[in-house]
Short mmCIF file of C-alpha atoms in Angstrom, two decimals:
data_model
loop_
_atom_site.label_atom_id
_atom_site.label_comp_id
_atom_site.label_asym_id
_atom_site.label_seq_id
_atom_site.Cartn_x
_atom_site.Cartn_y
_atom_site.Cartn_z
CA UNK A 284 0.00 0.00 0.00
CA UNK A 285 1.26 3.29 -0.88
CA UNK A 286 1.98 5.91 1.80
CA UNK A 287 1.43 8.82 -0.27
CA UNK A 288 -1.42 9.83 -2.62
CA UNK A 289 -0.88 12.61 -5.43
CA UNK A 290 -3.20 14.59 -7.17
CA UNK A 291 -3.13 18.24 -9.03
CA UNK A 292 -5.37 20.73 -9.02
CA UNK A 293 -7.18 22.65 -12.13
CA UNK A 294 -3.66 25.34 -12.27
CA UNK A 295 -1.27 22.45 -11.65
CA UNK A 296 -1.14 23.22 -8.02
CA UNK A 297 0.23 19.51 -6.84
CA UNK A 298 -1.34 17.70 -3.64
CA UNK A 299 0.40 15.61 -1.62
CA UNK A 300 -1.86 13.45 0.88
CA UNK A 301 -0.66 10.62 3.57
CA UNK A 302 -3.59 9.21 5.04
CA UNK A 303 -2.38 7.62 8.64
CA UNK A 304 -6.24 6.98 9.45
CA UNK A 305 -5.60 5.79 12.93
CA UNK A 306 -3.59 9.76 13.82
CA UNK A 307 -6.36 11.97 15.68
CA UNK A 308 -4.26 15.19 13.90
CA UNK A 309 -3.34 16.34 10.74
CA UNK A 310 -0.50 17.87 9.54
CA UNK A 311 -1.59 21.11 6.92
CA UNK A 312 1.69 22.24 5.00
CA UNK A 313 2.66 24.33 2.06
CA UNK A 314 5.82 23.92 0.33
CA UNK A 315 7.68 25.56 -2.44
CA UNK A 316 10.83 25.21 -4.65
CA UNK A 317 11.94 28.65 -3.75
CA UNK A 318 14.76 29.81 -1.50
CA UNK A 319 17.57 31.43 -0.72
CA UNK A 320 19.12 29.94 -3.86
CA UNK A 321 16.72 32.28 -5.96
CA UNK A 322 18.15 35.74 -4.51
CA UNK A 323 20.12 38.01 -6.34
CA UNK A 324 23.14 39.85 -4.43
CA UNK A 325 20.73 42.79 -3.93
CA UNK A 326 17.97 40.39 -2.52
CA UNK A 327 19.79 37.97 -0.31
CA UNK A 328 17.79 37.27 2.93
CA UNK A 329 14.74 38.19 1.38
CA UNK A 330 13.22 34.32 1.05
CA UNK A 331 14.17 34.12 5.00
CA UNK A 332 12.19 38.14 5.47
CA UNK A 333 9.63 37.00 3.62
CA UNK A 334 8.60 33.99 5.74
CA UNK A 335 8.84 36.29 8.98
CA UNK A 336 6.70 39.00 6.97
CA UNK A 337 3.77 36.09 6.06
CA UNK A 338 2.79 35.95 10.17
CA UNK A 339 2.39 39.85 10.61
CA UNK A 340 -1.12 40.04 9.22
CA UNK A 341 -3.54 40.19 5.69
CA UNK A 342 -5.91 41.80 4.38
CA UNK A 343 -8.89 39.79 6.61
CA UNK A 344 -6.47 39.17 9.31
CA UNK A 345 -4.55 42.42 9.82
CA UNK A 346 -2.33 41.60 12.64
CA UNK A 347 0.21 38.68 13.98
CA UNK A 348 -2.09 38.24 16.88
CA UNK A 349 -5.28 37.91 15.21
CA UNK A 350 -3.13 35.15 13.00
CA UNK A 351 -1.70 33.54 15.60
CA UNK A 352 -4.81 33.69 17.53
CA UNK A 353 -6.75 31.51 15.00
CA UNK A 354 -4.41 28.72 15.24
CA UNK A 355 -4.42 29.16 19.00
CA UNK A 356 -8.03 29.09 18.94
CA UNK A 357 -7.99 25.07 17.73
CA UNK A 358 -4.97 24.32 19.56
CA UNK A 359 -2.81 23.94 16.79
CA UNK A 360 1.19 24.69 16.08
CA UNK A 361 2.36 26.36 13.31
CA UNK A 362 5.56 27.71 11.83
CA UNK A 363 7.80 27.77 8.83
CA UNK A 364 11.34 27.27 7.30
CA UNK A 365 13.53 28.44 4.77
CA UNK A 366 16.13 26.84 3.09
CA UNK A 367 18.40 27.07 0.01
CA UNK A 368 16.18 24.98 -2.32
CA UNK A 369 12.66 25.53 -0.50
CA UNK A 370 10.58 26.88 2.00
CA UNK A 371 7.85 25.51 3.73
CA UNK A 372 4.55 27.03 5.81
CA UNK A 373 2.65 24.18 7.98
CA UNK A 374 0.13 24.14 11.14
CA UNK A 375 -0.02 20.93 12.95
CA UNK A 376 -3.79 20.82 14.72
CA UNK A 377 -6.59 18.03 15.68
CA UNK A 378 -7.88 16.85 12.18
CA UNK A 379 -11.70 18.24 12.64
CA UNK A 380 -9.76 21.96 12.30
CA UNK A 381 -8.17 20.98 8.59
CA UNK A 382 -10.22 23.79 6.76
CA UNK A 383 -8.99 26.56 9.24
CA UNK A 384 -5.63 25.54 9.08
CA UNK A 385 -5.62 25.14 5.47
CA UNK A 386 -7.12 29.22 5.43
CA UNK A 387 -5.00 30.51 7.43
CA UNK A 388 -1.81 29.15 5.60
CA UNK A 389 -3.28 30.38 2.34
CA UNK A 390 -4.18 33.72 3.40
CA UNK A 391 -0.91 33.98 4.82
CA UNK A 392 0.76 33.38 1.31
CA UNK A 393 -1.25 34.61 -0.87
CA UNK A 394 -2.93 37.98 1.02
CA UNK A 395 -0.09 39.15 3.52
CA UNK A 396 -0.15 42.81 3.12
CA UNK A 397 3.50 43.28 3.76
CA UNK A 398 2.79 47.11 5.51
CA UNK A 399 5.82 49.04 5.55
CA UNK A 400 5.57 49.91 9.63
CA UNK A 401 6.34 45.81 10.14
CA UNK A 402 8.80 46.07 7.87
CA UNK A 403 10.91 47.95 9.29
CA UNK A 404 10.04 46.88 12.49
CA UNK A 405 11.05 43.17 11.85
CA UNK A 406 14.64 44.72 10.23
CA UNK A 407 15.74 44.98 13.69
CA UNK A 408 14.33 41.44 14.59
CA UNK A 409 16.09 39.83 11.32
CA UNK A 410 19.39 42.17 12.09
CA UNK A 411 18.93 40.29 16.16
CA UNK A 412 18.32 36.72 14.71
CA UNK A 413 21.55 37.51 12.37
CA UNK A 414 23.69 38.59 15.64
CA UNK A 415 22.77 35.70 17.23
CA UNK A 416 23.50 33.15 14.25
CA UNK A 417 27.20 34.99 13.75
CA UNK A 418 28.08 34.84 17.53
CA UNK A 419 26.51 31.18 17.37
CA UNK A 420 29.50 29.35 15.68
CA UNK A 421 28.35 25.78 16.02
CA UNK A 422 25.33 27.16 13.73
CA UNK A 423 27.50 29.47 11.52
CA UNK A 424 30.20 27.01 10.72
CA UNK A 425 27.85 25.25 7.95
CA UNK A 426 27.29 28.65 6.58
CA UNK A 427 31.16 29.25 6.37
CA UNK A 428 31.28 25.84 4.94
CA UNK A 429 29.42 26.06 2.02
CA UNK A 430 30.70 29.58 1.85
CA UNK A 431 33.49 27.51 0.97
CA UNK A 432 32.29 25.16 -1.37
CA UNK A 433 30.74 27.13 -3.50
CA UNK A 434 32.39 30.76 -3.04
CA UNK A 435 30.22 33.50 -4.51
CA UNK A 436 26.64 32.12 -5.95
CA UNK A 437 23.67 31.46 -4.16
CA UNK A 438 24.96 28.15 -2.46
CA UNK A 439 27.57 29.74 -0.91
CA UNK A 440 25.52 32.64 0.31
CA UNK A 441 23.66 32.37 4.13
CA UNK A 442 20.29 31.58 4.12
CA UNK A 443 19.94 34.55 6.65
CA UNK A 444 21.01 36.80 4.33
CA UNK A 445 23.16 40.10 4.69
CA UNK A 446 22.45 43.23 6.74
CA UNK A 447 22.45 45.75 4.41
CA UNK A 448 20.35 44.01 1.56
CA UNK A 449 17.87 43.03 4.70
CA UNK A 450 17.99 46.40 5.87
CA UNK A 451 17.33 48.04 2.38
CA UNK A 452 14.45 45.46 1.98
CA UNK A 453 10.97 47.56 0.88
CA UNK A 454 7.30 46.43 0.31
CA UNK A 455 8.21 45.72 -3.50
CA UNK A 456 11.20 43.92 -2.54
CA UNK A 457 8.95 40.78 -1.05
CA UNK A 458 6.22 41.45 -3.94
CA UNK A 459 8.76 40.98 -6.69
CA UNK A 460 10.11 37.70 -5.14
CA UNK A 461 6.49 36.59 -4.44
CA UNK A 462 5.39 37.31 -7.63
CA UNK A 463 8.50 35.45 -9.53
CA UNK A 464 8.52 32.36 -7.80
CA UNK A 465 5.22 31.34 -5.67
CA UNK A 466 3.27 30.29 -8.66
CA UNK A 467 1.36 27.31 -8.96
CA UNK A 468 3.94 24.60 -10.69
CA UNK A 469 6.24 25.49 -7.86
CA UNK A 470 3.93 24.80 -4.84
CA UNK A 471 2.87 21.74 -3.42
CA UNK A 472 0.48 21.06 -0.55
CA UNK A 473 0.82 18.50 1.82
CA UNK A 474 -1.46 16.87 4.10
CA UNK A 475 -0.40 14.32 6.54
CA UNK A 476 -2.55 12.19 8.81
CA UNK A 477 -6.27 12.27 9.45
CA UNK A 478 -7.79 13.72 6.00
CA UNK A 479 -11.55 13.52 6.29
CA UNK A 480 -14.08 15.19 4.00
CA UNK A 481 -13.17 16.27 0.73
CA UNK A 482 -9.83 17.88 0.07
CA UNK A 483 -9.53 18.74 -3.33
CA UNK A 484 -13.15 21.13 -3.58
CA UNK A 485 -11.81 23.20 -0.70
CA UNK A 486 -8.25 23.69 -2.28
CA UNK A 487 -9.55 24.51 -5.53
CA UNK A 488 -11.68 27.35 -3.45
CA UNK A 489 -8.35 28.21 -1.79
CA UNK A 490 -5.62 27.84 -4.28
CA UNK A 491 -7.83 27.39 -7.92
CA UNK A 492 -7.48 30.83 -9.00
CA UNK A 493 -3.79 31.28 -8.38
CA UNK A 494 -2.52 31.60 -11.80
CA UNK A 495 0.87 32.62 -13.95
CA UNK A 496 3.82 30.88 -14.51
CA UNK A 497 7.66 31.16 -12.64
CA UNK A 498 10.47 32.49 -14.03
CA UNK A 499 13.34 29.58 -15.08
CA UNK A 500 15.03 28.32 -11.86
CA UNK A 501 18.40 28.88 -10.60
CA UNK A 502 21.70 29.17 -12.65
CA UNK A 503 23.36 25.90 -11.65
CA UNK A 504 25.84 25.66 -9.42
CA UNK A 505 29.83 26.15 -10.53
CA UNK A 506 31.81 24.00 -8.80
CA UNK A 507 35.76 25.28 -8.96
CA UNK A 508 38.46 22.63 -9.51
CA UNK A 509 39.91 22.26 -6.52
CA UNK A 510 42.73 19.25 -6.91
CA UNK A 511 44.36 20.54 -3.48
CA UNK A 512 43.60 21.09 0.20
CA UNK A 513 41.24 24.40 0.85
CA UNK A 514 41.12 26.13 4.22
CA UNK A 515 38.56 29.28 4.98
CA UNK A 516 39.60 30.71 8.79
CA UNK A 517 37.01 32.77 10.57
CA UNK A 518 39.09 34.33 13.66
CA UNK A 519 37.14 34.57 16.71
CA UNK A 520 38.05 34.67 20.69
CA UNK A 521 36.72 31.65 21.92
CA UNK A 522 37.65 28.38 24.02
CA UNK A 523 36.08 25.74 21.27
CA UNK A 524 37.31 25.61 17.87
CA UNK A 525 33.97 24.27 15.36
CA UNK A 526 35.06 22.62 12.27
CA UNK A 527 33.80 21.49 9.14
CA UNK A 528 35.68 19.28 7.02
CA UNK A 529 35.24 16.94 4.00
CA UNK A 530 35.11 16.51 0.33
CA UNK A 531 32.47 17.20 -2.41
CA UNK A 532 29.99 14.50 -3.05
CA UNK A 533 26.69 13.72 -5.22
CA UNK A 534 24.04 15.59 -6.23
CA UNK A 535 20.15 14.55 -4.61
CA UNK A 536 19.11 11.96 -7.76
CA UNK A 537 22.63 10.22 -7.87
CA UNK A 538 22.61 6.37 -8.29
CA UNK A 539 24.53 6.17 -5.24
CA UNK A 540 22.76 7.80 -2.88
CA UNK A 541 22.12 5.23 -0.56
CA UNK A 542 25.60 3.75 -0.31
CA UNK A 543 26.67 7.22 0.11
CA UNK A 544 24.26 7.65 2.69
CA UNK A 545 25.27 4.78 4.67
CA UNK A 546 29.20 6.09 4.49
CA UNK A 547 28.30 9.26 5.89
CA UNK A 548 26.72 6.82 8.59
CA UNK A 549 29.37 4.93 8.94
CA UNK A 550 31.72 8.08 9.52
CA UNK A 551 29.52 9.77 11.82
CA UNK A 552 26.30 8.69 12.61
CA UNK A 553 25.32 7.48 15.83
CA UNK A 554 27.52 7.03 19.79
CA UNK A 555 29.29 3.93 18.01
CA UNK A 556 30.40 5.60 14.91
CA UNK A 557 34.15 5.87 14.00
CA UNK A 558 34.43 9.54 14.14
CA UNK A 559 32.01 9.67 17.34
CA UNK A 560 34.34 6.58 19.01
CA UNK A 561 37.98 8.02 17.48
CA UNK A 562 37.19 11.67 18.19
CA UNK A 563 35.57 12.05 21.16
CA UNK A 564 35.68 8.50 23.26
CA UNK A 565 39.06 7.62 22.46
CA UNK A 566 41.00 10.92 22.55
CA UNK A 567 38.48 12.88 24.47
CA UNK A 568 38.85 15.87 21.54
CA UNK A 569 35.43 17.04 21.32
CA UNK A 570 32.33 17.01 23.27
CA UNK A 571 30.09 17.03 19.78
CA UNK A 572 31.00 15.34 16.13
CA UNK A 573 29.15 13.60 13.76
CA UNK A 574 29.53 13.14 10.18
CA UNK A 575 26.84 13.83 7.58
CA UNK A 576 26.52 13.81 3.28
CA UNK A 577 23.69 16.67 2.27
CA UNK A 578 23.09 17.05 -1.41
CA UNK A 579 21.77 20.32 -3.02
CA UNK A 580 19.57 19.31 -6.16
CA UNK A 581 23.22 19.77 -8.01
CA UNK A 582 25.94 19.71 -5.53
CA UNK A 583 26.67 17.80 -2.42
CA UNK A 584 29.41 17.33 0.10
CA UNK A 585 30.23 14.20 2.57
CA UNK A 586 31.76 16.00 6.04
CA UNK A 587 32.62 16.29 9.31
CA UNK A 588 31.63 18.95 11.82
CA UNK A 589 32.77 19.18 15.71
CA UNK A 590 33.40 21.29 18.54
CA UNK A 591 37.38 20.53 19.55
CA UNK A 592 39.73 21.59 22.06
CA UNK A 593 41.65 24.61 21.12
CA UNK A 594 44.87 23.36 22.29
CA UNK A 595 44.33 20.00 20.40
CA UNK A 596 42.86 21.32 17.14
CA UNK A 597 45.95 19.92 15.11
CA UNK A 598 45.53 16.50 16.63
CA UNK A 599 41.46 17.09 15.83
CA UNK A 600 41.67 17.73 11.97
CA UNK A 601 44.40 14.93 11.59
CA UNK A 602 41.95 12.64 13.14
CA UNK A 603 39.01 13.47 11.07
CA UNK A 604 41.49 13.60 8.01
CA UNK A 605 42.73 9.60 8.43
CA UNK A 606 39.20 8.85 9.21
CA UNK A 607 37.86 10.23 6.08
CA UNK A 608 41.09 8.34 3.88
CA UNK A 609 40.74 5.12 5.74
CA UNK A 610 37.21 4.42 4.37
CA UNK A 611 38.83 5.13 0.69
CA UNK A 612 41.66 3.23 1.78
CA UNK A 613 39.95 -0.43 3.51
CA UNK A 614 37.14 -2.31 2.96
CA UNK A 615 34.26 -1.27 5.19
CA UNK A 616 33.90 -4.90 7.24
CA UNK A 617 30.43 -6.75 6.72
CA UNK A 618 29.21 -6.50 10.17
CA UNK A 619 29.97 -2.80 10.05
CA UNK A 620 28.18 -1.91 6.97
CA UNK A 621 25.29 -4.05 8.40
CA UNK A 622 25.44 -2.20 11.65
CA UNK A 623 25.35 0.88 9.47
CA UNK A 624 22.18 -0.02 7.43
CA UNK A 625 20.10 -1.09 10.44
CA UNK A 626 20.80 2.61 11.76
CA UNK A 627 19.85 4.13 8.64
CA UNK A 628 16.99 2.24 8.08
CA UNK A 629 16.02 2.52 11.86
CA UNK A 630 16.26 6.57 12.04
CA UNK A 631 14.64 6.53 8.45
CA UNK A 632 11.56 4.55 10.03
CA UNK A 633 11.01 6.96 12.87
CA UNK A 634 10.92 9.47 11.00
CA UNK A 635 7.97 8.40 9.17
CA UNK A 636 5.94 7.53 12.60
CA UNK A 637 4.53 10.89 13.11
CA UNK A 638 2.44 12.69 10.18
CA UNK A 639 3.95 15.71 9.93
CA UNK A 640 7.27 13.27 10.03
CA UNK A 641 6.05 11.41 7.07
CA UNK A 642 4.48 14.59 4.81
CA UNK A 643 7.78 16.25 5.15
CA UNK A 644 9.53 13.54 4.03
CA UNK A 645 7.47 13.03 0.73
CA UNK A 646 6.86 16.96 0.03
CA UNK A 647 10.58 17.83 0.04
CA UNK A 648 11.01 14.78 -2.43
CA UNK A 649 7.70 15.95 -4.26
CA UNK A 650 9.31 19.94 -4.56
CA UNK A 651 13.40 18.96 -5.10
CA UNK A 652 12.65 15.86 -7.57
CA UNK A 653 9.08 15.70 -8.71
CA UNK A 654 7.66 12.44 -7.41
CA UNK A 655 7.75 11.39 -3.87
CA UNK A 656 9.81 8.59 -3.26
CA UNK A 657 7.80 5.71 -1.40
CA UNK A 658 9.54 4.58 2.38
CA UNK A 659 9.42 1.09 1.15
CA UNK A 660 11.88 2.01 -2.18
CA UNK A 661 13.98 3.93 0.41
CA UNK A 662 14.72 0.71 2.72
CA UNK A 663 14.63 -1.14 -0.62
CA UNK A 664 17.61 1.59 -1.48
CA UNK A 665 19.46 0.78 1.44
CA UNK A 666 19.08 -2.42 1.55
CA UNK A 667 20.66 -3.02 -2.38
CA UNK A 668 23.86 -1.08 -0.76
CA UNK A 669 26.62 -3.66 -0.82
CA UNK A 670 30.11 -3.70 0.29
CA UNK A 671 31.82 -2.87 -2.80
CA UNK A 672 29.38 0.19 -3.21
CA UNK A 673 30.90 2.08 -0.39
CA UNK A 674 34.61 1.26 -1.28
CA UNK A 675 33.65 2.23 -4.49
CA UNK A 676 31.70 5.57 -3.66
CA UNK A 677 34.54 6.06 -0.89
CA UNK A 678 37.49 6.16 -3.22
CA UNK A 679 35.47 8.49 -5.53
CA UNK A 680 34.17 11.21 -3.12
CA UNK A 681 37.52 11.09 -0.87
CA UNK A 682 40.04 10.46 -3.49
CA UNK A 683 39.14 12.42 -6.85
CA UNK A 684 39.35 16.39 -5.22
CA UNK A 685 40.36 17.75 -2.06
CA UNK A 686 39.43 18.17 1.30
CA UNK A 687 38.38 21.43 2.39
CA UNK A 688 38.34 22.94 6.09
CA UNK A 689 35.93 25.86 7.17
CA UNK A 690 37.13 26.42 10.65
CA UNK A 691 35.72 29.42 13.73
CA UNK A 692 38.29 30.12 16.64
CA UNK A 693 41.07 32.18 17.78
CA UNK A 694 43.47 31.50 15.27
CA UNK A 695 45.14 34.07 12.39
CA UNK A 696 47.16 32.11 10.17
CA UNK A 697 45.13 29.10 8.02
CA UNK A 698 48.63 28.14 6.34
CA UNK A 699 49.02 25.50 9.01
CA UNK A 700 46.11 23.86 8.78
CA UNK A 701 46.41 23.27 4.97
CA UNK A 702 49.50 21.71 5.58
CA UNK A 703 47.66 19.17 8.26
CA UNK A 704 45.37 18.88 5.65
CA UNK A 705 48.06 17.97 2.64
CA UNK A 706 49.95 15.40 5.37
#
């Protein structure tokens, strides 16, 4: 039986439903493939404004406490995210109180009035959350990552954006963005849970007449040969050095996916992994590290990211470094790729238990590749991983570029550090 059902409405608006009959809640979202990769230079930040902005009131509901006092009013939750590829609205609430959850996140997209007293007003809360991100280096170490990566182009700019373009953000800065991207073949909705009564007559009221077509997507990414060791120092006072260090990877719809999934896992996911056990149990280097692959609908990168001892940060990034080699370098034993897979297909599984857990899942797959992958061809992915896969995705990721190093702490010179990373 399938988990997700998929319809479209009249414009093309797509609908993404996973009935989970015995849930007593329903999980209302809308998603879109918009984000901060769809900024220019003179708009970056304004995807992450924008989704503040759609809480501060409409044209039936003027203000953010008449909004939020709707979804109070049934009990529900609501919020939304933004990230480089989409951005997502949803309001989690007992399934009798669909249809007002469903209005309210419509109104809030398509009727926000975007009055220029809140905007300026939520400059100085953007300018705060910024502040806080910058001074938060265990957050702003991925940013200086893919900063990185992928250098000047959307990838490599924060999803936060920068304080002057936020700051010289007007009422026709959101409308224009709005207006190029939130059109009907780039939104999806997503339901998750109990879905009663009928869905698709009350969307077409809601979403029907949205109309017009987006503007072509993103200029892909350009990826810079690299062929040696790349180091990007962000000097700061602190007592914790955070690192992020790896190699470029796959893209989302790569064959190997999976097997590179399960070698991120086998670097760093999970108390029993070998960075987790090398890094932190047996040399006591860092109280947090784990190791991770994410993959941009183009791009992708298989790293490591921890919090290390100042004094030891040489001893940290060689660590991580013959970590990463050895898995190019030896087979990955059977009872350790096994051990890896169970974990995968474990976390993968509760994920799914809750419904907004399992409509996330299918509407970022829905947005980023156009169908929504069912869980059983995901464990069926995992499962067909074998041995030779990972040595073989291993040597490729780790062995055919360099390794690059974004690194936060009190330290001036980065020459040092590219030599630890050419050893």
């Amino acid at each position: 039986m399938s988990a997700f059902e998929r319809q479209t409405l009249s414009n093309g608006v797509r609908v993404l439903t996973a009935p989970m009959p015995q849930a007593q809640s329903v999980t209302c979202s809308l998603m879109l493939a918009a984000g901060s990769r769809y900024e220019t230079p003179e708009t970056n930040g304004i995807a992450h404004f924008a989704e503040h902005m759609f809480f501060k009131g409409t044209e039936r509901r003027p203000t953010a406490r008449q909004i939020a006092g709707e979804i109070d009013a049934i009990g529900g939750e609501f919020n939304a995210f933004t990230g480089k590829e989409y951005t997502g609205y949803y309001v989690k609430c007992a399934a009798e109180h669909r249809d007002v959850a469903l209005d309210v996140l419509v109104d809030m997209i398509r009727h926000s009035r975007f009055e220029a007293e809140e905007v300026e007003r939520e400059k100085g809360v953007i300018v705060e959350e910024m502040n806080m991100y910058f001074d938060t280096p265990r957050d702003f170490i991925g940013g200086l990552y893919d900063e990185l990566l992928y250098g000047d182009q959307p990838l490599g700019w924060d999803i936060i954006g920068r304080k002057e373009t936020v700051r010289g953000a007007t009422r026709d800065t959101f409308l224009d963005y709005i207006g190029r991207w939130y059109k009907p073949e780039r939104l999806v909705v997503g339901l998750g849970g109990k879905i009663d009564g009928a869905l698709i007559p009350r969307l077409e009221e809601l979403l029907g007449d949205l109309d017009g077509r987006a503007q072509a997507g993103p200029q892909p990414v350009e990826l810079s040969q690299n062929g040696g060791a790349r180091v990007k120092l962000r000097t700061k006072p602190s007592d914790q050095a955070h690192i992020c260090l790896g190699v470029r990877s796959y893209p989302l719809e790569h064959p190997d996916r999976y097997a590179l999934q399960l070698l991120a896992t086998v670097l760093g996911g999970g108390m029993s992994s070998r960075l987790f056990s090398e890094v932190r149990e047996r040399r006591g280097l860092a109280y947090y590290v784990f190791g991770v692959n994410h993959s941009y609908t183009d791009a992708g990168s298989l790293y490591s990211q921890a919090g290390v001892d100042i004094n030891r940060i040489d001893e940290a990034v060689e660590t991580i470094v013959r970590e990463l080699r050895r898995v190019a370098e030896e087979p990955i034993p059977a009872d350790e790729l096994e051990k890896a897979r169970s974990f995968a297909k474990g976390r993968f599984v509760l994920q799914l238990e809750s419904p907004q857990g399992l409509i996330m899942f299918g509407l970022r797959r829905e947005v980023l590749e156009g169908h929504a992958a069912e869980p059983d061809e995901v464990l069926a992915g995992l499962d067909a991983v074998t041995a030779e896969d990972l040595q073989r995705v291993a040597t490729d990721v780790v062995g055919r570029d360099g390794l690059n190093l974004a690194l936060i702490g009190p330290f001036e010179d980065a020459d040092p550090f590219e030599k630890l990373l050419a050893g």
